[in-house]
Amino acid sequence: MELTITQPDDWHLHLRDGVLLEAVAPNSARHFKRAIVMPNLKPPITTTAAAVAYQESILKALPADSDFTPLMTLYLTDTTSPNEIKLARKSGIVFAVKLYPAGATTNSQDGVTDLFGKCLPVLEEMVQHNMPLLVHGEVTDPEVDVFDREKVFINTILRPLVEKLPQLKVVMEHITTLDAVRFVESCTEGYIAATVTPQHLLLNRNALFQGGLQPHNYCLPVLKREIHRQAIVSAVTSGSKRFFLGTDSAPHERQRKECPCGCAGIYNAPVALSLYTKVFEEANALDKLEAFTSFNGPDFYGLPRNKSKIKLIKTPWKVPESYAFASGEIIPMFAGQTLEWLPSIVA
């Protein structure tokens, strides 16, 4: 059995920098035509000039024959200026601004502490330039249970934001709950959308603890109950235009995952398309796969759909146990396991 679909884009990707960038960029470029690249480096990508330099680094890390296009983002801070949004739009390479609540996830310590008090002029400028806001949708209040952080964020931050700026385009990244599904579906189509990862479609929070603590299944937002996983699967396989592919592939060196304070992030770039296809096949919705992987994202961003194609062949293949690079190794999602769908670029 084979499927041929329009080549997908990845609308939420971490490529890191340095030797880690060189190790992981080719794996994303092998399957995806474009990707929205996250700006949470050290230091973060807070200016258009920094985004230009980072894009150049990514392009240098790609194989010589690659036509992969990194779509850059800016890291929103309390001091981001409206003029920076004008520069970003004029650059032609920056396509969104990322909101990290301070302390919410990896390298988010420079994130926003007061969205409405300090960032409103920037958000209003983004409306003028049709620049999407990409949201890590979790509160960071230590009094809030970690499994409720997304739900509380929706009620205290996201819903008021949408009411205050209804023309602002917002992508709720890597949604994990029934609450997020219901929120996105309740909003005006074309203004609020969501990306969905392979891990949140296939794993529930049991995967963190089965057979002992599983650090390579630890990501943020953390995996949730089975009822939430099922709700997300139903949403993405329904054919709704509001949901699209965003892997949140987040590589960390093995020793930084398997340590007393392990990093959050799942490296899924080599297996993502295989896993999305598995989800849609199990839901008897393979006819809806192409829209989710290849149409809904560019349509929301106002970008052309890709012309290139990719073939998905139903044939068993084994995921490598690890990927070696200059400073160590990276463990991919479902390492050592056999998957049933093998992506192959159509020449």
Coordinates of C-alpha atoms in Angstrom, one line a residue:
M1 CA 0.0 0.0 0.0
E2 CA 1.2 3.5 -0.9
L3 CA 0.0 7.0 -0.4
T4 CA 1.3 10.0 -2.3
I5 CA 0.6 13.4 -0.6
T6 CA 1.8 17.0 -1.0
Q7 CA 5.1 17.4 0.9
P8 CA 4.3 18.5 4.4
D9 CA 5.7 21.4 6.4
D10 CA 6.6 21.4 10.1
W11 CA 4.9 24.3 11.8
H12 CA 6.7 23.9 15.1
L13 CA 10.3 22.8 15.1
H14 CA 13.4 23.1 17.4
L15 CA 16.7 22.9 15.5
R16 CA 19.0 24.2 18.3
D17 CA 22.4 25.5 17.2
G18 CA 26.1 24.5 17.0
V19 CA 26.9 20.8 16.6
L20 CA 23.3 19.8 17.6
L21 CA 21.9 21.9 14.8
E22 CA 24.3 20.2 12.3
A23 CA 23.1 16.8 13.6
V24 CA 19.4 17.3 13.5
A25 CA 18.6 19.7 10.6
P26 CA 19.1 17.1 7.8
N27 CA 16.5 14.8 9.4
S28 CA 13.8 17.5 9.3
A29 CA 14.9 18.6 5.8
R30 CA 14.6 15.0 4.5
H31 CA 10.8 14.9 4.9
F32 CA 9.6 18.5 5.3
K33 CA 9.7 21.3 2.8
R34 CA 9.5 24.2 5.3
A35 CA 9.5 24.6 9.0
I36 CA 8.6 27.3 11.6
V37 CA 11.8 27.3 13.6
M38 CA 11.6 28.1 17.3
P39 CA 13.7 31.0 18.7
N40 CA 14.5 29.7 22.2
L41 CA 18.3 29.5 21.9
K42 CA 20.8 30.9 24.3
P43 CA 20.7 33.9 23.9
P44 CA 17.1 33.9 22.4
I45 CA 16.3 35.2 18.9
T46 CA 14.7 38.5 19.9
T47 CA 15.6 40.6 16.9
T48 CA 15.2 40.4 13.1
A49 CA 19.0 40.7 12.7
A50 CA 19.5 37.7 15.0
A51 CA 16.8 35.7 13.0
V52 CA 18.7 36.5 9.8
A53 CA 21.9 35.2 11.3
Y54 CA 20.2 32.1 12.7
Q55 CA 18.6 31.3 9.3
E56 CA 22.1 31.5 7.7
S57 CA 23.4 29.0 10.2
I58 CA 20.6 26.6 9.5
L59 CA 21.1 26.8 5.8
K60 CA 24.8 26.0 6.2
A61 CA 23.9 22.9 8.2
L62 CA 21.8 21.4 5.4
P63 CA 22.9 19.0 2.8
A64 CA 24.1 20.7 -0.4
D65 CA 21.2 19.5 -2.4
S66 CA 18.5 20.4 0.1
D67 CA 15.7 22.9 -0.7
F68 CA 14.4 23.0 2.8
T69 CA 13.3 26.5 3.9
P70 CA 13.5 27.6 7.6
L71 CA 10.7 30.1 8.4
M72 CA 12.0 32.2 11.3
T73 CA 10.3 33.5 14.5
L74 CA 11.1 36.1 17.1
Y75 CA 11.1 35.4 20.8
L76 CA 8.7 37.8 22.6
T77 CA 10.0 39.5 25.7
D78 CA 8.7 42.2 28.0
T79 CA 10.8 44.7 26.1
T80 CA 10.1 43.8 22.4
S81 CA 9.2 46.9 20.5
P82 CA 6.5 47.5 17.9
N83 CA 9.2 48.6 15.5
E84 CA 10.8 45.2 15.7
I85 CA 7.6 43.7 14.3
K86 CA 7.8 46.1 11.4
L87 CA 11.4 45.1 10.7
A88 CA 10.4 41.4 11.0
R89 CA 7.6 41.7 8.5
K90 CA 9.8 43.7 6.1
S91 CA 12.6 41.1 6.3
G92 CA 10.6 38.4 4.4
I93 CA 12.1 35.7 6.6
V94 CA 10.3 36.1 9.9
F95 CA 6.8 34.7 9.9
A96 CA 5.6 34.7 13.5
V97 CA 6.4 35.7 17.1
K98 CA 6.6 33.2 19.9
L99 CA 5.1 33.7 23.4
Y100 CA 6.9 31.8 26.1
P101 CA 5.5 32.6 29.6
A102 CA 8.7 33.1 31.6
G103 CA 9.8 29.7 33.1
A104 CA 7.3 27.6 31.1
T105 CA 9.8 25.3 29.2
T106 CA 13.3 25.0 27.8
N107 CA 15.2 28.3 27.6
S108 CA 12.0 30.3 28.5
Q109 CA 13.6 32.3 31.4
D110 CA 13.7 35.4 29.1
G111 CA 10.0 35.1 28.3
V112 CA 7.0 37.3 29.0
T113 CA 6.1 38.1 32.6
D114 CA 3.1 40.4 32.0
L115 CA 1.5 39.9 28.5
F116 CA -1.3 42.6 28.8
G117 CA 0.8 45.1 30.8
K118 CA 4.0 45.1 28.8
C119 CA 3.3 43.5 25.4
L120 CA 0.0 45.0 24.2
P121 CA 1.5 47.6 21.8
V122 CA 3.5 44.8 20.2
L123 CA 0.5 42.6 19.9
E124 CA -1.5 45.5 18.3
E125 CA 1.4 46.0 15.8
M126 CA 1.2 42.3 15.0
V127 CA -2.5 42.7 14.1
Q128 CA -1.6 45.5 11.7
H129 CA 1.0 43.3 10.0
N130 CA -1.0 40.0 10.1
M131 CA 1.8 38.5 12.1
P132 CA 0.8 35.3 14.0
L133 CA 1.4 34.9 17.7
L134 CA 2.6 31.4 18.6
V135 CA 1.7 30.5 22.1
H136 CA 3.2 28.0 24.6
G137 CA -0.1 27.7 26.4
E138 CA 0.8 27.1 30.0
V139 CA 0.8 29.2 33.1
T140 CA 3.8 29.0 35.3
D141 CA 2.2 29.7 38.7
P142 CA 3.7 27.0 41.1
E143 CA 0.4 26.8 42.8
V144 CA -1.2 25.4 39.6
D145 CA -1.0 21.6 39.2
V146 CA 1.3 20.8 36.2
F147 CA -1.5 18.8 34.5
D148 CA -3.8 21.9 34.7
R149 CA -1.5 24.5 33.4
E150 CA -2.9 24.5 29.9
K151 CA -6.5 24.7 31.0
V152 CA -5.7 27.6 33.4
F153 CA -3.8 29.4 30.7
I154 CA -6.8 29.2 28.3
N155 CA -9.1 30.7 30.9
T156 CA -6.8 33.4 32.4
I157 CA -4.7 34.5 29.4
L158 CA -5.8 33.1 26.0
R159 CA -9.5 33.7 26.2
P160 CA -9.0 37.3 27.4
L161 CA -6.4 37.9 24.7
V162 CA -8.8 36.7 21.9
E163 CA -11.5 38.9 23.3
K164 CA -9.2 42.0 23.5
L165 CA -7.6 41.4 20.1
P166 CA -10.1 39.4 17.9
Q167 CA -8.1 40.1 14.7
L168 CA -4.8 38.7 16.1
K169 CA -3.9 35.4 14.5
V170 CA -2.9 32.9 17.3
V171 CA -1.6 29.4 17.1
M172 CA -1.9 27.4 20.3
E173 CA 1.1 25.2 20.0
H174 CA 1.4 21.5 20.9
I175 CA -2.1 21.3 22.4
T176 CA -2.6 18.5 25.0
T177 CA -6.1 18.7 26.4
L178 CA -9.8 18.4 25.6
D179 CA -10.0 22.0 27.0
A180 CA -7.7 23.2 24.2
V181 CA -9.6 21.4 21.5
R182 CA -12.9 22.9 22.7
F183 CA -11.3 26.4 22.9
V184 CA -9.9 26.3 19.4
E185 CA -13.1 24.9 18.0
S186 CA -15.1 27.7 19.7
C187 CA -13.1 30.5 18.1
T188 CA -13.4 32.2 14.7
E189 CA -11.9 30.0 12.0
G190 CA -8.9 31.5 10.4
Y191 CA -7.8 33.4 13.5
I192 CA -7.2 30.7 16.1
A193 CA -5.5 27.4 15.2
A194 CA -3.5 24.7 16.9
T195 CA -0.5 22.5 16.1
V196 CA -0.4 18.9 17.3
T197 CA 2.6 16.7 18.0
P198 CA 3.0 12.9 17.4
Q199 CA 3.6 12.3 21.1
H200 CA 0.3 13.9 22.2
L201 CA -1.6 11.9 19.6
L202 CA 0.0 8.6 20.5
L203 CA 1.0 8.7 24.2
N204 CA -0.8 9.4 27.4
R205 CA 0.9 10.1 30.8
N206 CA 1.2 6.4 31.5
A207 CA 4.1 6.5 29.0
L208 CA 6.1 8.5 31.5
F209 CA 6.2 5.7 34.1
Q210 CA 5.6 2.3 32.4
G211 CA 8.5 0.0 33.2
G212 CA 10.2 2.7 35.3
L213 CA 10.7 6.4 34.7
Q214 CA 10.9 7.1 31.0
P215 CA 12.9 10.4 30.5
H216 CA 12.7 10.3 26.7
N217 CA 8.9 10.5 26.9
Y218 CA 9.1 13.7 29.0
C219 CA 8.1 16.9 27.2
L220 CA 6.4 20.1 28.0
P221 CA 3.5 20.5 28.0
V222 CA 3.6 17.1 29.8
L223 CA 1.6 14.2 28.5
K224 CA -2.0 14.1 29.8
R225 CA -4.8 11.6 30.6
E226 CA -6.1 9.2 27.9
I227 CA -9.4 11.2 27.6
H228 CA -7.4 14.2 26.4
R229 CA -5.3 12.1 23.9
Q230 CA -8.5 10.7 22.4
A231 CA -10.0 14.2 22.1
I232 CA -7.0 15.4 20.2
V233 CA -7.0 12.4 17.9
S234 CA -10.7 13.0 17.1
A235 CA -10.0 16.7 16.4
V236 CA -7.2 16.2 14.0
T237 CA -8.8 13.3 12.1
S238 CA -12.1 15.1 11.8
G239 CA -11.0 17.1 8.8
S240 CA -11.1 20.4 10.7
K241 CA -9.0 23.2 9.1
R242 CA -8.1 24.5 12.6
F243 CA -5.5 21.9 13.4
F244 CA -2.2 21.2 11.6
L245 CA 1.1 19.4 11.9
G246 CA 3.7 20.8 14.3
T247 CA 6.1 18.1 15.6
D248 CA 7.7 20.2 18.4
S249 CA 10.7 17.9 17.7
A250 CA 13.1 19.0 20.5
P251 CA 16.5 17.2 20.5
H252 CA 18.6 17.0 23.6
E253 CA 21.8 15.1 24.1
R254 CA 21.2 11.8 25.8
Q255 CA 23.0 12.7 29.0
R256 CA 20.9 15.9 29.4
K257 CA 17.7 13.7 29.3
E258 CA 19.0 10.8 31.5
C259 CA 20.2 12.9 34.5
P260 CA 18.9 14.0 37.9
C261 CA 17.1 17.0 36.3
G262 CA 16.4 15.8 32.8
C263 CA 15.4 18.2 30.0
A264 CA 12.0 18.4 28.5
G265 CA 11.7 17.5 24.8
I266 CA 11.1 14.6 22.5
Y267 CA 13.1 14.1 19.3
N268 CA 10.6 12.9 16.8
A269 CA 11.8 14.5 13.5
P270 CA 12.9 11.1 11.9
V271 CA 9.6 9.3 12.7
A272 CA 7.0 12.1 12.8
L273 CA 5.4 11.4 9.4
S274 CA 5.3 7.7 10.0
L275 CA 3.5 8.3 13.3
Y276 CA 1.0 10.8 12.0
T277 CA 0.1 8.3 9.3
K278 CA -0.3 5.6 11.9
V279 CA -2.8 7.8 13.8
F280 CA -4.9 8.6 10.8
E281 CA -4.9 5.0 9.6
E282 CA -6.0 3.7 13.0
A283 CA -8.8 6.3 12.9
N284 CA -9.9 5.2 9.4
A285 CA -9.1 8.8 8.2
L286 CA -6.2 8.4 5.8
D287 CA -8.3 10.6 3.4
K288 CA -7.9 13.5 5.9
L289 CA -4.1 13.1 6.4
E290 CA -3.0 15.4 3.5
A291 CA -5.0 18.3 4.7
F292 CA -3.6 18.0 8.2
T293 CA 0.0 17.6 7.1
S294 CA 0.2 19.8 4.1
F295 CA -2.7 22.2 3.6
N296 CA -4.1 23.6 6.8
G297 CA -0.8 25.1 8.0
P298 CA 0.2 27.1 4.9
D299 CA -3.5 28.1 4.5
F300 CA -3.5 29.6 8.0
Y301 CA -0.2 31.4 7.5
G302 CA -1.2 32.7 4.1
L303 CA 1.6 30.9 2.3
P304 CA 1.3 28.8 -0.9
R305 CA 0.9 25.1 -0.6
N306 CA 3.9 23.0 -1.7
K307 CA 4.1 21.6 -5.2
S308 CA 6.4 18.8 -4.3
K309 CA 5.1 15.3 -3.3
I310 CA 6.1 12.7 -0.7
K311 CA 5.3 9.0 -0.8
L312 CA 4.3 7.0 2.2
I313 CA 4.9 3.3 1.7
K314 CA 3.5 0.7 4.1
T315 CA 6.5 -1.4 4.8
P316 CA 8.1 -2.2 8.2
W317 CA 11.2 -0.3 9.2
K318 CA 13.1 -0.1 12.4
V319 CA 13.8 3.2 14.2
P320 CA 17.5 3.7 15.0
E321 CA 18.4 3.2 18.7
S322 CA 20.2 6.6 18.6
Y323 CA 21.7 9.2 16.4
A324 CA 25.4 10.0 17.1
F325 CA 26.9 13.4 16.8
A326 CA 30.1 15.2 17.8
S327 CA 29.1 15.7 21.4
G328 CA 27.2 12.5 22.1
E329 CA 24.0 10.9 21.0
I330 CA 20.3 11.7 20.6
I331 CA 17.6 9.2 21.4
P332 CA 14.6 9.4 19.0
M333 CA 11.0 8.8 19.8
F334 CA 10.1 5.1 19.6
A335 CA 13.9 4.2 19.5
G336 CA 14.5 0.6 18.3
Q337 CA 10.8 0.0 17.6
T338 CA 9.3 -1.1 14.2
L339 CA 7.0 1.4 12.4
E340 CA 4.8 0.5 9.5
W341 CA 4.9 3.6 7.2
L342 CA 8.1 4.7 5.5
P343 CA 8.2 8.2 4.0
S344 CA 10.1 8.7 0.7
I345 CA 10.5 11.9 -1.4
V346 CA 9.0 11.6 -4.9
A347 CA 11.6 12.8 -7.4

